[in-house]
Coordinates of C-alpha atoms in Angstrom, one line a residue:
X156 CA 0.0 0.0 0.0
X157 CA 1.0 3.6 -0.7
X158 CA 0.2 6.0 2.1
X159 CA -0.2 9.7 1.8
X160 CA 0.6 11.4 5.1
X161 CA -0.8 14.7 6.1
X162 CA 1.2 16.1 9.0
X163 CA -0.6 18.5 11.4
X164 CA 2.0 19.5 14.1
X165 CA 0.3 20.0 17.4
X166 CA 2.3 22.9 18.6
X167 CA 4.3 24.5 15.8
X168 CA 7.9 24.5 16.7
X169 CA 8.8 28.1 17.7
X170 CA 5.5 30.0 17.5
X171 CA 3.7 27.5 19.7
X172 CA 0.8 27.4 17.2
X173 CA -2.0 24.9 18.1
X174 CA -3.0 23.3 14.8
X175 CA -4.7 20.0 15.4
X176 CA -8.4 20.0 16.1
X177 CA -10.7 16.9 16.3
X178 CA -12.9 18.3 13.5
X179 CA -9.9 18.6 11.2
X180 CA -8.8 15.0 12.0
X181 CA -12.2 13.6 11.2
X182 CA -12.4 15.5 8.0
X183 CA -9.0 14.5 6.8
X184 CA -9.5 10.8 7.8
X185 CA -12.7 10.7 5.9
X186 CA -10.8 11.8 2.8
X187 CA -8.5 8.8 3.1
X188 CA -5.6 10.9 4.5
X189 CA -3.6 9.5 7.3
X190 CA -3.4 12.2 10.0
X191 CA -0.1 12.3 12.0
X192 CA 0.0 14.6 15.0
X193 CA 3.3 15.6 16.5
X194 CA 2.5 15.4 20.2
X195 CA 6.0 16.1 21.5
X196 CA 5.3 19.5 23.1
X197 CA 1.9 18.6 24.5
X198 CA 3.0 15.1 25.7
X199 CA 0.7 12.1 26.1
X200 CA -0.2 13.3 29.5
X201 CA -1.7 16.6 28.4
X202 CA -3.2 15.5 25.1
X203 CA -4.4 12.2 23.5
X204 CA -4.3 12.7 19.7
X205 CA -5.6 9.2 18.9
X206 CA -8.8 9.9 20.9
X207 CA -9.2 13.2 19.0
X208 CA -9.3 11.3 15.6
X209 CA -5.6 11.3 14.6
X210 CA -4.3 8.1 13.0
X211 CA -0.8 8.4 14.4
X212 CA 0.6 10.2 17.4
X213 CA 4.3 11.1 17.1
X214 CA 6.5 11.7 20.1
X215 CA 10.2 12.5 20.6
X216 CA 11.0 10.5 23.7
X217 CA 14.2 12.5 24.0
X218 CA 12.1 15.4 25.3
X219 CA 9.3 15.1 28.0
X220 CA 8.9 11.3 28.0
X221 CA 12.5 10.7 28.8
X222 CA 12.6 13.9 30.8
X223 CA 16.3 13.8 31.8
X224 CA 18.1 14.8 28.6
X225 CA 19.9 11.4 28.5
X226 CA 18.2 9.4 25.7
X227 CA 17.8 9.9 22.0
X228 CA 14.6 8.1 20.9
X229 CA 11.3 8.6 19.2
X230 CA 8.0 6.7 19.2
X231 CA 4.9 6.5 17.1
X232 CA 1.6 5.5 18.7
X233 CA -1.3 4.1 16.6
X234 CA -4.4 2.0 16.9
X235 CA -4.7 0.7 13.3
X236 CA -3.4 -2.8 12.6
X237 CA -2.7 -2.1 8.9
X238 CA -0.6 0.9 9.7
X239 CA 1.1 -1.0 12.5
X240 CA 2.1 -3.8 10.1
X241 CA 3.4 -1.3 7.6
X242 CA 5.6 0.5 10.2
X243 CA 6.7 -2.8 11.8
X244 CA 8.0 -4.1 8.4
X245 CA 10.0 -0.8 7.9
X246 CA 11.5 -1.0 11.4
X247 CA 12.4 -4.7 11.0
X248 CA 13.8 -4.2 7.5
X249 CA 15.9 -1.0 8.2
X250 CA 17.0 -1.9 11.7
X251 CA 16.3 1.7 13.0
X252 CA 15.1 0.5 16.4
X253 CA 16.1 1.7 19.9
X254 CA 18.4 -0.4 22.1
X255 CA 17.4 -2.0 25.4
X256 CA 19.1 0.7 27.6
X257 CA 17.5 3.5 25.6
X258 CA 14.1 1.9 26.1
X259 CA 14.8 1.5 29.8
X260 CA 15.5 5.2 30.1
X261 CA 12.3 6.1 28.3
X262 CA 10.2 3.8 30.4
X263 CA 11.8 5.2 33.6
X264 CA 10.9 8.7 32.4
X265 CA 7.3 7.7 31.8
X266 CA 6.9 6.8 35.5
X267 CA 7.4 10.5 36.5
X268 CA 5.9 12.2 33.4
X269 CA 2.8 13.4 35.2
X270 CA 4.5 15.0 38.1
X271 CA 7.2 16.6 35.9
X272 CA 4.8 18.0 33.4
X273 CA 2.5 19.3 36.2
X274 CA 5.4 21.0 37.9
X275 CA 6.9 22.5 34.8
X276 CA 3.4 23.7 33.6
X277 CA 2.7 25.4 36.9
X278 CA 6.0 27.2 36.7
X279 CA 5.4 28.1 33.0
X280 CA 2.2 30.0 33.8
X281 CA 3.9 32.1 36.5
X282 CA 6.9 32.8 34.2
X283 CA 4.8 33.7 31.2
X284 CA 2.8 36.2 33.2
X285 CA 6.1 37.6 34.7
X286 CA 7.6 38.1 31.3
X287 CA 4.5 39.6 29.8
X288 CA 4.6 42.3 32.5
X289 CA 8.3 42.9 32.2
X290 CA 9.4 46.2 30.5
X291 CA 12.3 44.5 28.7
X292 CA 10.0 42.1 26.9
X293 CA 7.9 43.3 24.0
X294 CA 5.8 40.1 23.4
X295 CA 5.2 36.7 25.0
X296 CA 3.8 33.7 23.1
X297 CA 2.1 31.2 25.4
X298 CA -0.9 29.0 24.7
X299 CA -2.3 29.7 28.2
X300 CA -3.0 33.3 27.3
X301 CA -6.5 34.0 26.0
X302 CA -5.1 36.2 23.2
X303 CA -3.1 33.3 21.8
X304 CA -4.7 32.1 18.5
X305 CA -4.6 28.5 19.7
X306 CA -5.9 29.1 23.2
X307 CA -9.4 27.8 22.6
X308 CA -8.2 24.7 20.9
X309 CA -5.8 23.9 23.7
X310 CA -8.6 24.7 26.3
X311 CA -10.9 22.3 24.5
X312 CA -8.7 19.3 23.9
X313 CA -5.8 19.5 26.3
X314 CA -5.4 19.0 30.0
X315 CA -3.0 21.9 30.4
X316 CA -1.0 24.5 28.4
X317 CA 2.4 22.9 28.6
X318 CA 5.7 24.4 29.6
X319 CA 7.0 26.0 26.4
X320 CA 7.2 29.8 26.1
X321 CA 8.4 32.0 23.2
X322 CA 9.2 35.7 23.6
X323 CA 10.7 38.8 22.0
X324 CA 13.2 40.9 23.9
X325 CA 13.1 44.6 23.4
X326 CA 16.0 45.5 21.0
X327 CA 17.8 43.2 18.6
X328 CA 20.4 40.4 18.4
X329 CA 22.8 42.1 20.9
X330 CA 20.1 42.5 23.5
X331 CA 19.0 38.9 23.1
X332 CA 22.6 37.7 23.4
X333 CA 23.1 39.7 26.6
X334 CA 20.0 38.2 28.0
X335 CA 21.2 34.6 27.2
X336 CA 24.7 35.3 28.5
X337 CA 23.4 36.3 32.0
X338 CA 21.2 33.4 32.9
X339 CA 22.4 30.7 35.3
X340 CA 19.4 28.6 36.3
X341 CA 18.3 28.4 32.7
X342 CA 20.8 26.4 30.6
X343 CA 21.7 27.7 27.1
X344 CA 20.7 24.7 25.0
X345 CA 18.6 23.7 22.0
X346 CA 16.6 20.8 23.4
X347 CA 13.4 20.9 25.6
X348 CA 11.3 18.8 27.9
X349 CA 13.9 17.9 30.5
X350 CA 13.7 18.5 34.3
X351 CA 16.1 21.5 33.8
X352 CA 15.0 24.8 32.3
X353 CA 16.5 25.5 28.9
X354 CA 16.7 28.7 26.9
X355 CA 17.9 29.4 23.3
X356 CA 18.0 31.9 20.5
X357 CA 16.6 30.3 17.3
X358 CA 18.4 33.0 15.1
X359 CA 21.8 32.0 16.6
X360 CA 21.1 28.3 17.2
X361 CA 18.3 26.1 15.8
X362 CA 17.6 28.3 12.8
X363 CA 21.1 29.8 12.2
X364 CA 21.3 28.0 8.8
X365 CA 18.0 29.5 7.6
X366 CA 18.5 32.8 5.6
X367 CA 17.6 35.9 7.6
X368 CA 14.8 36.9 5.2
X369 CA 13.2 33.4 5.5
X370 CA 13.5 33.6 9.3
X371 CA 11.7 36.9 9.2
X372 CA 8.9 35.4 7.2
X373 CA 8.5 32.8 10.0
X374 CA 8.6 35.6 12.7
X375 CA 11.9 34.2 14.0
X376 CA 13.5 37.6 14.4
X377 CA 16.9 38.3 16.0
X378 CA 15.3 39.2 19.4
X379 CA 13.3 36.0 19.5
X380 CA 13.9 33.6 22.4
X381 CA 12.5 30.2 23.2
X382 CA 12.2 28.8 26.8
X383 CA 11.6 25.2 28.0
X384 CA 10.5 25.7 31.6
X385 CA 11.8 23.1 34.0
X386 CA 10.9 22.0 37.5
X387 CA 13.3 24.1 39.6
X388 CA 12.0 26.3 42.4
X389 CA 9.9 29.1 40.8
X390 CA 11.5 31.8 42.9
X391 CA 14.9 30.8 41.6
X392 CA 13.7 30.8 38.0
X393 CA 12.1 34.3 38.3
X394 CA 15.2 35.7 40.0
X395 CA 17.4 34.3 37.3
X396 CA 15.3 35.8 34.4
X397 CA 14.9 39.1 36.2
X398 CA 18.7 39.4 36.7
X399 CA 19.4 38.5 33.1
X400 CA 16.9 41.0 31.8
X401 CA 18.5 43.7 34.0
X402 CA 21.6 43.3 31.8
X403 CA 19.6 44.0 28.6

């Protein structure tokens, strides 16, 4: 069989756009399109794509499922036997399968997924509001805000708003660099979903190879920052961000 895959990423990478809705899944499935939802940012704890009508739920176990930044692994979840047989044949034929220890780490992480995501999500709400009110920040993107374009979708089909925040610092690239250079609780790194808080500049890191004009089309400007909120003490997190912003 030849499959046509229509990807609807749950929370678009940097802008945190909420794209998948149950009505869209049903419509696409009825047209014979296999709907694949990237559930990495939302996690299986906060959202269940298969129950919303998606055919495949994709997760990066490296992120929230593993939760400790010590495993490189991915997983696809599905409830269709034909699709399962198709993927199983590919996995068996290509040999692209996780090792026993990697699987152990992912399963270990699953045991604490709920308490980690709950803690990080609580911190994220406080931090998002703190940043929105800060004079050195011109814009905060967080699905928990009512003005976020995907807020109603998240409110309807998720069990929380997650722990990812994007923001724009007042100024430009130099101001963003000074902000990043002065954090200590937040680690400068490209990944996300671990117990530790991470912060990064897409213009300098994840999207550095993308031409500047293309980045601008994607709203990834030089003063754009992405934060993966961890489970550290909230007062430590706020103090760290406030100090770093005082240097901007």
